[in-house]
Short mmCIF file of C-alpha atoms in Angstrom, two decimals:
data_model
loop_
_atom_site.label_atom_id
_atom_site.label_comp_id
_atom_site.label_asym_id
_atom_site.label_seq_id
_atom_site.Cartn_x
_atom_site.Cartn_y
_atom_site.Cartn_z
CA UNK A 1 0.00 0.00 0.00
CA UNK A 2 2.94 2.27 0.32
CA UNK A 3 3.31 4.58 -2.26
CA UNK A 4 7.14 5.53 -0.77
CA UNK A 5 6.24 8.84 -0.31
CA UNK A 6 6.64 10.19 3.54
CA UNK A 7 3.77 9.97 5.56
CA UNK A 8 2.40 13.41 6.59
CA UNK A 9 -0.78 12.44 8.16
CA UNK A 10 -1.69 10.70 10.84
CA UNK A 11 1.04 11.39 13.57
CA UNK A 12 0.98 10.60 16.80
CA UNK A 13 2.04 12.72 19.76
CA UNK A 14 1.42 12.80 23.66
CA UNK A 15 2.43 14.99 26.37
CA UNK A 16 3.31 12.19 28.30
CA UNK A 17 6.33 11.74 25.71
CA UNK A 18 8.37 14.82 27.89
CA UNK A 19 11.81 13.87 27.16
CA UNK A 20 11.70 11.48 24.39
CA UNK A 21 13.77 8.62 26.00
CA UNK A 22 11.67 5.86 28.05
CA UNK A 23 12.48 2.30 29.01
CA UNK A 24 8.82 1.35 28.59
CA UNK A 25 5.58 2.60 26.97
CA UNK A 26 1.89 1.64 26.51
CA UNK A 27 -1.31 2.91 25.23
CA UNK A 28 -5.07 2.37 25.95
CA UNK A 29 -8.01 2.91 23.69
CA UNK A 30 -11.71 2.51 24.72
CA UNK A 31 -14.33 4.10 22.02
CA UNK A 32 -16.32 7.75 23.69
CA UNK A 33 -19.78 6.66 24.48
CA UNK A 34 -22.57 8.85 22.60
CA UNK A 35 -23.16 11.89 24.73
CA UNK A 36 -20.63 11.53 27.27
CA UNK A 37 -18.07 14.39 28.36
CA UNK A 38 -14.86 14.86 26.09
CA UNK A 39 -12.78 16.85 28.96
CA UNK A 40 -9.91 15.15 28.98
CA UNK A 41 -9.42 16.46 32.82
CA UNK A 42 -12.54 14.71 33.45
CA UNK A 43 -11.70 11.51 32.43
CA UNK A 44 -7.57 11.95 33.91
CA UNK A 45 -9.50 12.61 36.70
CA UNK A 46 -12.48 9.62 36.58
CA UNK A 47 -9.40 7.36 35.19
CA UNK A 48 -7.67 7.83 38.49
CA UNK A 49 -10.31 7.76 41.14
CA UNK A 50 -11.01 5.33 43.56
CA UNK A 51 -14.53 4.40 41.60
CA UNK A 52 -12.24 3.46 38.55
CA UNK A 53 -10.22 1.30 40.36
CA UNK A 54 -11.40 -2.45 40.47
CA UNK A 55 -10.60 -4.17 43.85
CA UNK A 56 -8.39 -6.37 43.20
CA UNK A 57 -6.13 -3.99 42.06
CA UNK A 58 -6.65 -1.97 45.00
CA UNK A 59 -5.56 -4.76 46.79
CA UNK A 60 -2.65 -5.28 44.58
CA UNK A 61 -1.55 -1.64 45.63
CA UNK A 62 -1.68 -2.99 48.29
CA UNK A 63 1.09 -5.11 47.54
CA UNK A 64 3.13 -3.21 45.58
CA UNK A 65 3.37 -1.14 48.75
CA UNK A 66 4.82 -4.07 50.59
CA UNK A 67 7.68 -4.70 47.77
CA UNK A 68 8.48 -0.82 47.46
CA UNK A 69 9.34 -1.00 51.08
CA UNK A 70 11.25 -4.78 50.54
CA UNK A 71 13.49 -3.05 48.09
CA UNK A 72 13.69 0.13 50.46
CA UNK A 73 11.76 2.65 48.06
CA UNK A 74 9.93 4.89 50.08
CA UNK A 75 5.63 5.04 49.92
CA UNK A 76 4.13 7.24 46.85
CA UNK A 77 3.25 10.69 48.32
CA UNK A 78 -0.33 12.38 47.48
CA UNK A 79 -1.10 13.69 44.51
CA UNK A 80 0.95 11.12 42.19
CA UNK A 81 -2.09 10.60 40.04
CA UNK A 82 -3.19 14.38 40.06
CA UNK A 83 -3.52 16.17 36.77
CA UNK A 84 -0.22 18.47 36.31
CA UNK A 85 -1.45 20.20 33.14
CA UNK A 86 -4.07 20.38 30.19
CA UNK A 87 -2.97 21.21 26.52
CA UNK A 88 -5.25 20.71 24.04
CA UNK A 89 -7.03 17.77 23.86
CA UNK A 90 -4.70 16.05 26.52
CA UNK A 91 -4.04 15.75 30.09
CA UNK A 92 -1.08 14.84 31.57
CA UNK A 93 -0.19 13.13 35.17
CA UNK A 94 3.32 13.39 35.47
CA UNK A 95 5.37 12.12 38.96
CA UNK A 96 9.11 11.78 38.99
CA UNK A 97 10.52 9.86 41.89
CA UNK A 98 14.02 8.06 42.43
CA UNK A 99 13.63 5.03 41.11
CA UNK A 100 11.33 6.19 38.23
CA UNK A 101 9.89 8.96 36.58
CA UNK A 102 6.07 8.15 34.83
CA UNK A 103 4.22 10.56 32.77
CA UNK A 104 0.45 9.66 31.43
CA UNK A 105 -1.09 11.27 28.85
CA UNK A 106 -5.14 11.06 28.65
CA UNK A 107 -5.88 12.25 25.40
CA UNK A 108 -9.41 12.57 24.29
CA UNK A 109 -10.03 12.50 20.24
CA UNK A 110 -14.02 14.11 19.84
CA UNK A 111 -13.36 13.68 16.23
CA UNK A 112 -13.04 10.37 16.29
CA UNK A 113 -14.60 9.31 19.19
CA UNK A 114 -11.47 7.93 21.15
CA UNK A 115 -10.06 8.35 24.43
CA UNK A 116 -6.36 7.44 24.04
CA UNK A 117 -3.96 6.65 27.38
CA UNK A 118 0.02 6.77 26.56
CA UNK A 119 1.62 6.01 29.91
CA UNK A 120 5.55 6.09 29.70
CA UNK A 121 8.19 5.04 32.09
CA UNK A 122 11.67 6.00 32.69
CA UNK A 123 13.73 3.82 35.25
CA UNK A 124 16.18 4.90 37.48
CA UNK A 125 18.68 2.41 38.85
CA UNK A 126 18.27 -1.69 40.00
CA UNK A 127 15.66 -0.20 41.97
CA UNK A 128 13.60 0.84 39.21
CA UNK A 129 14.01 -2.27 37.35
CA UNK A 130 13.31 -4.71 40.20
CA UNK A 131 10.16 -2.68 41.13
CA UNK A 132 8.38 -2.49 37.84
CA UNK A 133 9.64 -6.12 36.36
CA UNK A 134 6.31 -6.84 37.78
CA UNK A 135 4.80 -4.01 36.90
CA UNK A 136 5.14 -4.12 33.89
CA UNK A 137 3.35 -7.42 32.79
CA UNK A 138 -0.05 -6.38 34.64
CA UNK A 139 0.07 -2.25 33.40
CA UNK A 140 -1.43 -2.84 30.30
CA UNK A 141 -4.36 -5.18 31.92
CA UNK A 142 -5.34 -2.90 34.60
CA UNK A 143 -4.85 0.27 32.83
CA UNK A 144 -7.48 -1.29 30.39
CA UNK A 145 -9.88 -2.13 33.05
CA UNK A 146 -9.44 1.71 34.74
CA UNK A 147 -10.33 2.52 31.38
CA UNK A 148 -13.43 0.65 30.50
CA UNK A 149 -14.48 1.40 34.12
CA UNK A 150 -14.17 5.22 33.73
CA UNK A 151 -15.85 4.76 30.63
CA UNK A 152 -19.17 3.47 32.37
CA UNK A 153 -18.89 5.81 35.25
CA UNK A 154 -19.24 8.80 32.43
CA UNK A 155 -21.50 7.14 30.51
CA UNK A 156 -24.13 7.33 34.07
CA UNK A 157 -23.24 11.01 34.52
CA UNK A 158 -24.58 12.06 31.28
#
């Protein structure tokens, strides 16, 4: 299908990019429900509330408390998961600790009806590693179910 001429159109771009460099990356897509809010602080905000939040990944929070402390990382303060900034059509969490530095970008697309999560992660040190080795295989599972979750909590609000 490629005609070997450059692609202008689509690109892709997130705040949650910052820097450029990242040891790893993931994104999310659930389809905007008819009616329902396109603010993409609202649904940063929905994504990271407790409501969003399944259980069993509040208990494995829970956990992952327990290993940061194993491995001698200290607790995650408030506000982590607070919106930092809004440009455009995207809003961007953003936390940068000493064993890693995450920025998440909730972009929401009215055009095409797409709410679109880039999370990226940049480790510091064995620390970093050891902590999100784990991490990393379950992200892109729970992230999904935040996701479809905050997506049925807007869809009531409308």
């Amino acid at each position: 299908m490629s005609t070997g001429e450059p692609l202008t159109d689509p690109s892709f771009f997130s705040l949650a990019f910052g820097e450029g460099r990242f040891d790893h990356g993931d994104v999310a897509l659930v389809p905007i429900p008819p009616g329902v809010t396109t603010d993409p602080r609202v649904w940063a905000e929905t994504l990271f509330s407790r409501d969003a939040i399944p259980a069993p990944v509040q208990a494995l929070f829970g956990l992952r408390m327990l290993f940061a402390a194993m491995i001698g990382l200290r607790s995650s303060p408030s506000g982590v998961f607070d919106v930092r900034e809004v440009r455009g059509d995207e809003a961007l969490l953003a936390f940068d600790d000493d064993h890693l530095d995450f920025r998440c970008g909730v972009g929401v697309d009215a055009a095409t009806g797409v709410v679109r999560v880039t999370t990226v992660v940049r480790l510091h040190g064995w620390r970093g590693r050891i902590y999100f080795a784990p991490v990393s295989l379950l992200h892109p599972l729970i992230l999904q179910s935040m996701l479809r979750r905050t997506r049925r909590i807007l869809a009531r609000r409308r």
